[in-house]
Amino acid sequence: MIYQQLINGLMLGASYSLIAIGYTLIFGVLNLLYFAHGEVFMVGAFVGLYLVVYGGANIYVALAGAAIACAALGIVAFYVSVRPVPKDRPLAPLISTIGLTIVLQNLAVYIFGGQQVAFPETIRQELYHVGPVTISSVQIFILVVAVAAMGGLWLFIERTKLGRAIRATAENHETAALLGVDVNRVVLVTFVIGSGIAGIAGVLDGVKNSGISPFMGLGAAVKGLVVMLLGGLGNVVGAMVGGLMLGLIEILSAAYIGTTERDLFSFLILILILLYRPTGLFGTRTAE
Amino acid sequence: MTMLTVEGLRAGYGKVEVLHDVSLEVAPGKIVALIGANGAGKTTLLKTISGLIRPAAGTIVFEGRDIASRPAHKIVALGISHVAEGRAILKRMSVLENLRMGGYVRRDSEIESDLAAAMARFPVLAERRQQPAGTLSGGEQQMLAIARALVARPRLLLMDEPSLGLAPRLVTGIFRTLRQLREEGKTILLVEQNARQALQVADHAYVMERGRIVLAGTGASLLDTPEVQRTYLGRRAA
């Protein structure tokens, strides 16, 4: 029973991690809360769905297509809701990205309809029994894709020149610029990467829950924020681990305490973190 | 023959003008010192040369090209490295990663040997290469900032208060490094509050007051100028 719950928790947490990565990357380089990220995730799910249903695409093409479409949407979001807003007003981009959230959500209702839409079966359901644990082919697929995306991102951030430039920009824009980093380009790159990963997360969510709706973004956005605070603002590895932890906590509390209290626990954790560890569990920076 | 010529420069922050009609020259292979009180505009001048601040008027010509209002990341690539005030190292990154960031503008294959050379110049950096740079002492951080700037192979180094907040023994070491760099053919524009040591090391020097250059001359001649002695060297008029 406990092993089964651990697997379920990791599954849930992996998608939280993928969403939080985008938040934390963007917060890292710009020091701002970019609220429209949840809607990018939602759009990713619909792009995946349309590619499968109308394009006859397999799941890999759907994932790649959603990642590309969301990366493009991330660029648009940056130029529409972040770039034009004055940098010396910390609350302004929060408001403008909430505005973008409303626009995107309503556009999605207009285009896709306000109902929950079934996500077609793209992976043949098979169940494997490993000792006391039952794991499905869908679950394995989601875990593998999520872990691959996180591992790839980690290598990129830690080992490549552009990854170093992102970390330098996250520490200090002036210092990065004086070393030759084109800061505006790096900021745009983080929007592209964060949004692309959110697109992948959207499709995985569709595959997992077999249904998506234009309103799925808000819940994802809030969980992503909790995970970012849990892992420490701007800390990519923190977001990965924090997501898995939140998933485990939610599933275990649902299993042993009660399903209705699941979200209650994530917000309880948020409050505890803000009170006692505002830098996050692995944090390097204080929440302001 | 000059390397850097600044003429009629006006710049500041927003609507507040800090530099009023500043002109100066830096000849290749020399150390040029810029001294003056806090708030005189020394840091603003360096930031405007390195592209962090866009000038409102005036020209900045480096090796024959007007670089005024080019973005900072392009100016580094032209060969000007700015070692900012307050040891602007990347604290969360390791010492080695900081040095690698110094080579960000380069595309050649000799970066590795330059990293080794940087660590040979400051052996303590080699010992701590894997440590987060934020764990270094103040003096070590300043060494890292200078070493990192050198990895870019700049022809002109802008140095903002390299001795600020360091113990006297370390200050001597920093000035020794500046002399070594000049012997190696580097050109340095040095901003310092430590006027005496700056003038002693400088080939040429300028004194700034309230956003204007008010005096210029060789380092030695300024050391002998009564006004400089009174205001910046703490010596009473005889």
Short mmCIF file of C-alpha atoms in Angstrom, two decimals:
data_model
loop_
_atom_site.label_atom_id
_atom_site.label_comp_id
_atom_site.label_asym_id
_atom_site.label_seq_id
_atom_site.Cartn_x
_atom_site.Cartn_y
_atom_site.Cartn_z
CA MET A 1 0.00 0.00 0.00
CA ILE A 2 2.67 2.49 1.03
CA TYR A 3 4.82 1.69 -2.04
CA GLN A 4 1.83 2.15 -4.30
CA GLN A 5 1.16 5.54 -2.74
CA LEU A 6 4.80 6.53 -3.13
CA ILE A 7 4.62 5.78 -6.87
CA ASN A 8 1.40 7.76 -7.18
CA GLY A 9 2.92 10.63 -5.25
CA LEU A 10 5.97 10.77 -7.49
CA MET A 11 3.70 10.76 -10.55
CA LEU A 12 1.69 13.70 -9.29
CA GLY A 13 4.81 15.48 -8.09
CA ALA A 14 6.63 15.14 -11.41
CA SER A 15 4.07 17.35 -13.13
CA TYR A 16 4.27 19.88 -10.28
CA SER A 17 8.04 19.93 -10.74
CA LEU A 18 7.78 20.58 -14.47
CA ILE A 19 5.48 23.57 -13.92
CA ALA A 20 7.55 24.97 -11.05
CA ILE A 21 10.73 24.84 -13.14
CA GLY A 22 9.36 27.52 -15.45
CA TYR A 23 8.29 29.71 -12.54
CA THR A 24 11.59 29.44 -10.80
CA LEU A 25 13.67 30.02 -13.96
CA ILE A 26 11.71 33.16 -14.77
CA PHE A 27 11.68 34.35 -11.17
CA GLY A 28 15.42 33.71 -11.08
CA VAL A 29 16.34 35.97 -13.98
CA LEU A 30 13.69 38.67 -13.57
CA ASN A 31 12.80 38.59 -9.88
CA LEU A 32 9.14 38.74 -10.73
CA LEU A 33 6.10 36.56 -10.36
CA TYR A 34 4.91 35.65 -13.80
CA PHE A 35 1.35 34.51 -13.32
CA ALA A 36 0.39 33.42 -16.85
CA HIS A 37 2.50 30.27 -16.64
CA GLY A 38 -0.46 28.06 -15.67
CA GLU A 39 -2.30 29.11 -18.83
CA VAL A 40 0.71 28.23 -20.95
CA PHE A 41 0.49 24.76 -19.39
CA MET A 42 -3.22 24.61 -20.31
CA VAL A 43 -2.54 25.68 -23.90
CA GLY A 44 0.12 22.95 -24.10
CA ALA A 45 -2.45 20.33 -23.16
CA PHE A 46 -4.85 21.53 -25.88
CA VAL A 47 -2.14 21.73 -28.54
CA GLY A 48 -1.24 18.12 -27.70
CA LEU A 49 -4.89 17.08 -27.85
CA TYR A 50 -5.47 18.75 -31.22
CA LEU A 51 -2.31 17.26 -32.69
CA VAL A 52 -3.46 13.79 -31.63
CA VAL A 53 -7.14 14.13 -32.53
CA TYR A 54 -6.96 16.22 -35.72
CA GLY A 55 -3.36 15.69 -36.79
CA GLY A 56 -3.25 11.98 -36.12
CA ALA A 57 0.03 12.51 -34.32
CA ASN A 58 1.55 10.02 -31.90
CA ILE A 59 2.34 11.05 -28.34
CA TYR A 60 5.97 12.01 -29.09
CA VAL A 61 4.94 14.39 -31.86
CA ALA A 62 2.24 15.77 -29.58
CA LEU A 63 4.80 16.43 -26.83
CA ALA A 64 7.24 18.09 -29.22
CA GLY A 65 4.50 20.15 -30.86
CA ALA A 66 3.15 21.33 -27.51
CA ALA A 67 6.65 22.25 -26.34
CA ILE A 68 7.30 24.31 -29.48
CA ALA A 69 3.89 25.99 -29.44
CA CYS A 70 4.25 26.87 -25.76
CA ALA A 71 7.79 28.16 -26.25
CA ALA A 72 6.39 30.50 -28.92
CA LEU A 73 3.54 31.48 -26.59
CA GLY A 74 6.14 32.20 -23.90
CA ILE A 75 7.87 34.67 -26.24
CA VAL A 76 4.54 36.37 -26.97
CA ALA A 77 3.70 36.48 -23.25
CA PHE A 78 7.06 38.08 -22.51
CA TYR A 79 6.64 40.81 -25.11
CA VAL A 80 2.98 41.45 -24.26
CA SER A 81 2.91 41.30 -20.48
CA VAL A 82 6.45 41.62 -19.11
CA ARG A 83 8.71 43.67 -21.39
CA PRO A 84 6.51 46.79 -21.65
CA VAL A 85 5.97 47.01 -17.89
CA PRO A 86 8.31 49.33 -15.95
CA LYS A 87 10.89 47.41 -13.95
CA ASP A 88 10.83 49.68 -10.93
CA ARG A 89 7.24 48.73 -10.04
CA PRO A 90 7.45 45.21 -8.61
CA LEU A 91 3.69 44.63 -8.55
CA ALA A 92 3.06 45.82 -12.12
CA PRO A 93 4.16 42.64 -13.94
CA LEU A 94 2.13 40.54 -11.49
CA ILE A 95 -1.00 42.48 -12.45
CA SER A 96 -0.22 42.46 -16.18
CA THR A 97 0.44 38.72 -16.21
CA ILE A 98 -2.79 38.09 -14.28
CA GLY A 99 -4.44 40.09 -17.07
CA LEU A 100 -2.83 37.84 -19.64
CA THR A 101 -4.09 34.82 -17.67
CA ILE A 102 -7.68 36.05 -18.00
CA VAL A 103 -7.25 36.73 -21.73
CA LEU A 104 -5.72 33.31 -22.42
CA GLN A 105 -8.33 31.48 -20.39
CA ASN A 106 -11.20 33.21 -22.16
CA LEU A 107 -9.61 32.66 -25.55
CA ALA A 108 -9.32 28.96 -24.68
CA VAL A 109 -13.01 28.80 -23.70
CA TYR A 110 -13.91 30.55 -26.96
CA ILE A 111 -11.79 28.22 -29.10
CA PHE A 112 -12.00 24.90 -27.26
CA GLY A 113 -15.32 25.32 -25.44
CA GLY A 114 -15.90 25.53 -21.70
CA GLN A 115 -16.26 21.80 -21.12
CA GLN A 116 -13.80 19.20 -20.01
CA VAL A 117 -12.54 17.43 -23.13
CA ALA A 118 -11.47 13.80 -23.16
CA PHE A 119 -7.83 13.23 -24.00
CA PRO A 120 -7.56 10.25 -26.38
CA GLU A 121 -5.65 7.17 -25.38
CA THR A 122 -2.21 7.50 -26.91
CA ILE A 123 -0.37 4.87 -24.95
CA ARG A 124 -1.62 1.32 -24.71
CA GLN A 125 -2.67 0.67 -21.12
CA GLU A 126 -0.77 -2.20 -19.65
CA LEU A 127 -0.38 -3.02 -16.00
CA TYR A 128 2.80 -4.36 -14.49
CA HIS A 129 2.97 -5.95 -11.07
CA VAL A 130 6.23 -5.50 -9.24
CA GLY A 131 5.92 -7.12 -5.83
CA PRO A 132 3.12 -5.29 -4.03
CA VAL A 133 3.10 -2.40 -6.51
CA THR A 134 0.99 -2.06 -9.62
CA ILE A 135 2.31 0.39 -12.17
CA SER A 136 0.80 1.15 -15.55
CA SER A 137 2.50 1.81 -18.86
CA VAL A 138 1.06 5.35 -18.75
CA GLN A 139 2.62 6.01 -15.38
CA ILE A 140 5.99 4.71 -16.54
CA PHE A 141 5.79 6.87 -19.64
CA ILE A 142 4.98 10.02 -17.65
CA LEU A 143 7.76 9.39 -15.15
CA VAL A 144 10.31 8.70 -17.89
CA VAL A 145 9.40 11.83 -19.86
CA ALA A 146 9.38 14.02 -16.74
CA VAL A 147 12.70 12.69 -15.47
CA ALA A 148 14.26 13.05 -18.93
CA ALA A 149 13.05 16.66 -19.21
CA MET A 150 14.39 17.50 -15.75
CA GLY A 151 17.70 15.72 -16.31
CA GLY A 152 18.18 17.43 -19.66
CA LEU A 153 17.42 20.81 -18.17
CA TRP A 154 19.80 20.22 -15.26
CA LEU A 155 22.64 19.32 -17.63
CA PHE A 156 21.87 22.37 -19.73
CA ILE A 157 21.88 24.75 -16.75
CA GLU A 158 24.94 23.27 -15.05
CA ARG A 159 27.15 22.29 -17.93
CA THR A 160 26.63 24.58 -20.91
CA LYS A 161 27.81 28.10 -21.63
CA LEU A 162 24.26 29.36 -22.08
CA GLY A 163 23.25 27.62 -18.85
CA ARG A 164 26.04 29.46 -17.01
CA ALA A 165 24.87 32.71 -18.60
CA ILE A 166 21.37 32.06 -17.24
CA ARG A 167 22.75 31.49 -13.73
CA ALA A 168 24.93 34.59 -13.99
CA THR A 169 21.94 36.66 -15.11
CA ALA A 170 19.92 35.26 -12.21
CA GLU A 171 22.56 36.51 -9.78
CA ASN A 172 23.07 39.98 -11.19
CA HIS A 173 22.12 41.57 -14.50
CA GLU A 174 24.89 44.18 -14.44
CA THR A 175 27.62 41.70 -13.63
CA ALA A 176 26.41 39.34 -16.35
CA ALA A 177 26.28 42.17 -18.91
CA LEU A 178 29.82 43.27 -18.01
CA LEU A 179 31.01 39.74 -18.75
CA GLY A 180 29.47 39.88 -22.22
CA VAL A 181 26.08 38.26 -21.59
CA ASP A 182 23.23 39.65 -23.69
CA VAL A 183 20.83 39.82 -20.74
CA ASN A 184 17.69 40.47 -22.81
CA ARG A 185 18.39 37.41 -24.90
CA VAL A 186 18.99 35.25 -21.83
CA VAL A 187 15.69 36.40 -20.31
CA LEU A 188 13.92 35.45 -23.52
CA VAL A 189 15.65 32.05 -23.49
CA THR A 190 14.34 31.36 -19.99
CA PHE A 191 10.80 32.16 -21.14
CA VAL A 192 11.26 29.78 -24.09
CA ILE A 193 12.62 26.95 -21.94
CA GLY A 194 10.22 27.39 -19.03
CA SER A 195 7.19 27.62 -21.33
CA GLY A 196 8.30 24.67 -23.47
CA ILE A 197 8.58 22.50 -20.36
CA ALA A 198 5.14 23.71 -19.23
CA GLY A 199 3.80 22.55 -22.61
CA ILE A 200 5.24 19.09 -22.01
CA ALA A 201 3.69 19.09 -18.54
CA GLY A 202 0.31 20.02 -20.05
CA VAL A 203 0.32 17.05 -22.42
CA LEU A 204 1.46 14.70 -19.66
CA ASP A 205 -1.39 15.96 -17.50
CA GLY A 206 -3.84 15.19 -20.31
CA VAL A 207 -2.40 11.70 -20.71
CA LYS A 208 -2.57 11.09 -16.96
CA ASN A 209 -6.05 12.42 -16.23
CA SER A 210 -7.47 11.60 -19.67
CA GLY A 211 -9.34 14.91 -19.64
CA ILE A 212 -8.41 18.57 -19.95
CA SER A 213 -10.25 21.86 -19.64
CA PRO A 214 -9.54 25.58 -20.15
CA PHE A 215 -9.68 25.99 -16.38
CA MET A 216 -6.88 23.57 -15.56
CA GLY A 217 -4.30 26.37 -15.58
CA LEU A 218 -5.18 28.07 -12.32
CA GLY A 219 -4.77 25.00 -10.12
CA ALA A 220 -1.49 24.20 -11.82
CA ALA A 221 -0.30 27.78 -11.39
CA VAL A 222 -1.01 27.75 -7.67
CA LYS A 223 0.68 24.37 -7.13
CA GLY A 224 3.65 25.56 -9.17
CA LEU A 225 3.98 28.60 -6.91
CA VAL A 226 3.83 26.46 -3.77
CA VAL A 227 6.57 24.25 -5.18
CA MET A 228 8.73 27.22 -6.14
CA LEU A 229 8.51 28.54 -2.57
CA LEU A 230 9.18 25.06 -1.21
CA GLY A 231 12.30 24.66 -3.34
CA GLY A 232 13.57 28.21 -2.95
CA LEU A 233 12.98 31.08 -5.35
CA GLY A 234 15.09 30.73 -8.47
CA ASN A 235 16.46 27.33 -7.44
CA VAL A 236 15.92 24.87 -10.34
CA VAL A 237 16.95 21.72 -8.48
CA GLY A 238 14.84 22.91 -5.54
CA ALA A 239 11.83 23.12 -7.87
CA MET A 240 12.42 19.57 -9.10
CA VAL A 241 12.76 18.08 -5.62
CA GLY A 242 10.06 20.35 -4.17
CA GLY A 243 7.54 19.19 -6.79
CA LEU A 244 8.16 15.53 -6.01
CA MET A 245 7.83 16.27 -2.28
CA LEU A 246 4.54 18.11 -2.69
CA GLY A 247 3.18 15.25 -4.80
CA LEU A 248 4.16 12.72 -2.15
CA ILE A 249 2.70 14.82 0.66
CA GLU A 250 -0.61 15.27 -1.16
CA ILE A 251 -1.02 11.62 -2.08
CA LEU A 252 -0.01 10.36 1.35
CA SER A 253 -2.30 12.79 3.16
CA ALA A 254 -5.15 11.85 0.80
CA ALA A 255 -4.52 8.16 1.40
CA TYR A 256 -4.16 8.26 5.16
CA ILE A 257 -6.13 11.30 6.25
CA GLY A 258 -8.78 11.99 3.64
CA THR A 259 -9.12 12.97 0.02
CA THR A 260 -10.93 16.22 0.71
CA GLU A 261 -7.98 17.55 2.72
CA ARG A 262 -5.44 17.10 -0.07
CA ASP A 263 -5.22 20.74 -1.12
CA LEU A 264 -5.53 21.83 2.47
CA PHE A 265 -2.19 20.18 3.13
CA SER A 266 -0.40 21.86 0.27
CA PHE A 267 -1.51 25.27 1.51
CA LEU A 268 -0.68 24.40 5.09
CA ILE A 269 2.83 23.62 3.88
CA LEU A 270 2.94 26.89 1.98
CA ILE A 271 2.04 28.81 5.13
CA LEU A 272 4.57 26.91 7.25
CA ILE A 273 7.32 27.56 4.70
CA LEU A 274 6.52 31.25 4.51
CA LEU A 275 6.52 31.49 8.30
CA TYR A 276 9.53 29.41 9.21
CA ARG A 277 11.69 29.02 6.11
CA PRO A 278 11.05 31.86 3.67
CA THR A 279 14.14 30.94 1.66
CA GLY A 280 12.60 27.53 0.86
CA LEU A 281 13.94 24.16 1.91
CA PHE A 282 17.00 24.47 -0.33
CA GLY A 283 16.72 28.18 -0.83
CA THR A 284 19.35 30.75 -1.46
CA ARG A 285 17.20 33.82 -1.60
CA THR A 286 14.60 35.38 0.66
CA ALA A 287 11.04 35.79 -0.49
CA GLU A 288 10.30 39.49 -0.69
CA MET B 1 48.13 58.03 -30.03
CA THR B 2 45.42 57.28 -27.52
CA MET B 3 43.47 54.13 -26.81
CA LEU B 4 40.41 55.73 -25.27
CA THR B 5 39.19 59.27 -25.85
CA VAL B 6 36.17 60.60 -23.99
CA GLU B 7 34.87 63.96 -25.13
CA GLY B 8 32.08 66.21 -23.89
CA LEU B 9 30.43 63.32 -22.05
CA ARG B 10 27.14 63.95 -20.27
CA ALA B 11 25.41 61.10 -18.49
CA GLY B 12 23.43 60.24 -15.39
CA TYR B 13 20.50 58.32 -13.97
CA GLY B 14 17.10 59.15 -15.39
CA LYS B 15 16.75 62.93 -15.43
CA VAL B 16 19.57 63.50 -12.95
CA GLU B 17 22.74 64.43 -14.80
CA VAL B 18 25.87 63.30 -12.95
CA LEU B 19 28.59 63.87 -15.54
CA HIS B 20 28.77 67.37 -17.01
CA ASP B 21 30.97 67.67 -20.07
CA VAL B 22 33.69 65.19 -19.09
CA SER B 23 36.71 64.71 -21.36
CA LEU B 24 39.73 62.49 -20.80
CA GLU B 25 42.28 60.38 -22.62
CA VAL B 26 43.92 57.06 -21.89
CA ALA B 27 47.13 56.17 -23.71
CA PRO B 28 47.94 52.50 -24.40
CA GLY B 29 50.14 50.69 -21.90
CA LYS B 30 49.56 53.27 -19.15
CA ILE B 31 47.78 53.39 -15.83
CA VAL B 32 45.48 56.39 -15.70
CA ALA B 33 44.02 57.19 -12.27
CA LEU B 34 40.79 59.01 -11.60
CA ILE B 35 40.52 60.36 -8.07
CA GLY B 36 37.85 62.38 -6.34
CA ALA B 37 35.46 62.42 -3.44
CA ASN B 38 32.47 60.16 -3.01
CA GLY B 39 29.70 61.17 -5.41
CA ALA B 40 32.06 63.01 -7.79
CA GLY B 41 30.87 60.79 -10.66
CA LYS B 42 33.84 58.42 -10.99
CA THR B 43 31.77 55.23 -10.95
CA THR B 44 29.20 56.79 -13.29
CA LEU B 45 31.99 57.58 -15.75
CA LEU B 46 33.23 53.98 -15.74
CA LYS B 47 29.68 52.65 -16.12
CA THR B 48 29.09 54.94 -19.07
CA ILE B 49 32.30 53.82 -20.78
CA SER B 50 31.42 50.14 -20.29
CA GLY B 51 27.89 50.65 -21.60
CA LEU B 52 25.83 50.17 -18.43
CA ILE B 53 24.65 53.78 -18.72
CA ARG B 54 23.72 55.44 -22.00
CA PRO B 55 25.28 58.86 -22.35
CA ALA B 56 23.05 61.86 -23.04
CA ALA B 57 25.74 63.56 -25.11
CA GLY B 58 29.40 63.21 -26.05
CA THR B 59 31.62 60.61 -27.66
CA ILE B 60 33.59 57.66 -26.32
CA VAL B 61 36.14 56.50 -28.88
CA PHE B 62 37.95 53.23 -28.22
CA GLU B 63 40.66 52.24 -30.71
CA GLY B 64 39.12 54.44 -33.38
CA ARG B 65 35.49 53.34 -32.89
CA ASP B 66 32.77 55.37 -31.22
CA ILE B 67 31.32 53.03 -28.63
CA ALA B 68 29.00 55.52 -26.90
CA SER B 69 25.53 53.98 -26.36
CA ARG B 70 26.52 50.51 -27.49
CA PRO B 71 25.17 47.85 -25.08
CA ALA B 72 27.54 46.61 -22.36
CA HIS B 73 27.82 43.04 -23.67
CA LYS B 74 29.09 44.31 -27.04
CA ILE B 75 31.64 46.63 -25.46
CA VAL B 76 33.24 43.75 -23.52
CA ALA B 77 33.63 41.88 -26.78
CA LEU B 78 35.56 44.87 -28.21
CA GLY B 79 38.20 44.54 -25.48
CA ILE B 80 37.13 46.62 -22.48
CA SER B 81 36.63 44.77 -19.18
CA HIS B 82 35.08 46.52 -16.21
CA VAL B 83 35.95 45.26 -12.73
CA ALA B 84 33.01 46.78 -10.90
CA GLU B 85 32.98 48.29 -7.44
CA GLY B 86 32.28 46.01 -4.51
CA ARG B 87 33.80 42.86 -6.03
CA ALA B 88 30.92 41.95 -8.30
CA ILE B 89 31.62 38.23 -8.35
CA LEU B 90 28.93 35.61 -8.91
CA LYS B 91 28.61 34.36 -5.34
CA ARG B 92 26.55 31.23 -6.01
CA MET B 93 28.83 30.02 -8.78
CA SER B 94 32.13 28.28 -8.12
CA VAL B 95 35.47 30.07 -8.44
CA LEU B 96 36.21 28.13 -11.62
CA GLU B 97 32.80 28.95 -13.10
CA ASN B 98 33.38 32.64 -12.37
CA LEU B 99 36.65 32.44 -14.28
CA ARG B 100 34.91 30.62 -17.14
CA MET B 101 32.34 33.39 -17.29
CA GLY B 102 35.29 35.72 -17.84
CA GLY B 103 35.87 33.95 -21.13
CA TYR B 104 32.22 34.24 -22.16
CA VAL B 105 32.99 36.62 -25.04
CA ARG B 106 35.74 34.42 -26.45
CA ARG B 107 35.34 31.70 -29.06
CA ASP B 108 38.95 30.52 -29.37
CA SER B 109 40.47 27.34 -27.99
CA GLU B 110 43.00 28.92 -25.62
CA ILE B 111 40.53 29.64 -22.83
CA GLU B 112 41.65 26.61 -20.80
CA SER B 113 45.28 27.77 -20.76
CA ASP B 114 44.14 31.28 -19.76
CA LEU B 115 42.14 29.80 -16.87
CA ALA B 116 45.30 28.02 -15.76
CA ALA B 117 47.28 31.26 -16.10
CA ALA B 118 44.69 33.15 -14.04
CA MET B 119 44.96 30.58 -11.26
CA ALA B 120 48.76 30.63 -11.46
CA ARG B 121 48.69 34.41 -10.94
CA PHE B 122 46.51 34.00 -7.84
CA PRO B 123 47.31 30.53 -6.41
CA VAL B 124 44.62 30.82 -3.74
CA LEU B 125 42.00 30.70 -6.51
CA ALA B 126 43.39 27.37 -7.70
CA GLU B 127 43.08 25.95 -4.19
CA ARG B 128 39.46 27.07 -3.97
CA ARG B 129 38.39 26.48 -7.53
CA GLN B 130 35.40 24.30 -6.63
CA GLN B 131 34.19 26.50 -3.76
CA PRO B 132 31.22 28.86 -4.21
CA ALA B 133 32.78 32.27 -4.81
CA GLY B 134 30.63 33.76 -2.03
CA THR B 135 32.67 31.82 0.53
CA LEU B 136 35.92 33.61 -0.37
CA SER B 137 37.31 36.42 1.80
CA GLY B 138 37.11 40.02 0.59
CA GLY B 139 40.68 40.02 -0.72
CA GLU B 140 40.21 36.71 -2.49
CA GLN B 141 37.00 37.97 -4.09
CA GLN B 142 38.86 41.00 -5.44
CA MET B 143 41.56 38.70 -6.85
CA LEU B 144 38.83 36.61 -8.47
CA ALA B 145 37.20 39.71 -9.97
CA ILE B 146 40.51 40.83 -11.49
CA ALA B 147 41.44 37.31 -12.66
CA ARG B 148 38.01 36.89 -14.23
CA ALA B 149 38.32 40.17 -16.13
CA LEU B 150 41.73 39.08 -17.46
CA VAL B 151 40.33 35.84 -18.90
CA ALA B 152 38.45 38.01 -21.42
CA ARG B 153 41.89 39.20 -22.68
CA PRO B 154 40.92 42.86 -22.51
CA ARG B 155 43.18 45.58 -23.87
CA LEU B 156 41.66 48.14 -21.50
CA LEU B 157 40.75 47.39 -17.89
CA LEU B 158 38.37 49.66 -16.01
CA MET B 159 38.88 49.18 -12.27
CA ASP B 160 36.50 50.67 -9.76
CA GLU B 161 37.93 50.94 -6.23
CA PRO B 162 39.85 47.65 -6.20
CA SER B 163 41.30 48.42 -2.76
CA LEU B 164 38.00 49.33 -1.10
CA GLY B 165 37.48 47.63 2.25
CA LEU B 166 40.69 45.59 2.10
CA ALA B 167 43.35 45.31 4.83
CA PRO B 168 46.51 47.40 4.14
CA ARG B 169 48.61 44.31 3.32
CA LEU B 170 46.08 43.24 0.68
CA VAL B 171 45.89 46.77 -0.73
CA THR B 172 49.64 46.65 -1.34
CA GLY B 173 49.15 43.34 -3.14
CA ILE B 174 46.45 44.79 -5.39
CA PHE B 175 48.67 47.75 -6.37
CA ARG B 176 51.54 45.32 -7.05
CA THR B 177 49.20 43.42 -9.38
CA LEU B 178 48.31 46.66 -11.20
CA ARG B 179 51.99 47.40 -11.83
CA GLN B 180 52.52 43.83 -13.10
CA LEU B 181 49.60 44.18 -15.49
CA ARG B 182 51.06 47.39 -16.93
CA GLU B 183 54.39 45.61 -17.46
CA GLU B 184 52.48 42.94 -19.36
CA GLY B 185 51.15 45.66 -21.66
CA LYS B 186 47.64 46.14 -20.26
CA THR B 187 46.09 49.57 -20.13
CA ILE B 188 44.22 50.50 -16.95
CA LEU B 189 41.76 53.24 -16.06
CA LEU B 190 41.74 53.16 -12.27
CA VAL B 191 39.16 54.78 -10.00
CA GLU B 192 40.41 55.05 -6.42
CA GLN B 193 39.65 56.77 -3.15
CA ASN B 194 43.08 55.73 -1.98
CA ALA B 195 44.51 58.80 -3.74
CA ARG B 196 48.11 58.56 -2.59
CA GLN B 197 48.73 55.01 -3.78
CA ALA B 198 46.72 55.61 -6.96
CA LEU B 199 48.80 58.67 -7.88
CA GLN B 200 52.01 56.83 -7.04
CA VAL B 201 51.22 54.05 -9.49
CA ALA B 202 49.59 56.20 -12.19
CA ASP B 203 51.34 57.52 -15.28
CA HIS B 204 48.64 60.11 -15.70
CA ALA B 205 45.77 61.19 -13.49
CA TYR B 206 42.59 63.21 -13.42
CA VAL B 207 40.80 64.75 -10.45
CA MET B 208 37.00 64.80 -10.55
CA GLU B 209 34.71 67.09 -8.57
CA ARG B 210 30.93 67.20 -8.86
CA GLY B 211 30.80 65.60 -12.28
CA ARG B 212 33.62 67.59 -13.86
CA ILE B 213 37.34 67.04 -14.42
CA VAL B 214 39.03 69.83 -12.45
CA LEU B 215 42.70 68.87 -12.63
CA ALA B 216 44.90 66.71 -14.81
CA GLY B 217 48.58 65.85 -14.94
CA THR B 218 51.10 63.10 -14.36
CA GLY B 219 50.65 61.11 -11.18
CA ALA B 220 53.85 62.58 -9.75
CA SER B 221 52.89 66.19 -10.53
CA LEU B 222 49.48 65.82 -8.91
CA LEU B 223 51.13 64.38 -5.79
CA ASP B 224 52.97 67.69 -5.54
CA THR B 225 49.98 69.91 -6.23
CA PRO B 226 48.93 71.75 -3.03
CA GLU B 227 45.18 71.53 -3.72
CA VAL B 228 45.44 67.78 -4.22
CA GLN B 229 47.53 67.42 -1.09
CA ARG B 230 45.00 69.43 0.93
CA THR B 231 41.86 67.75 -0.33
CA TYR B 232 42.84 64.19 -1.14
CA LEU B 233 46.09 63.41 0.65
CA GLY B 234 45.07 64.79 4.04
CA ARG B 235 48.07 67.12 4.26
CA ARG B 236 47.64 70.58 5.67
CA ALA B 237 48.83 73.54 3.66
CA ALA B 238 52.20 74.74 4.88
#
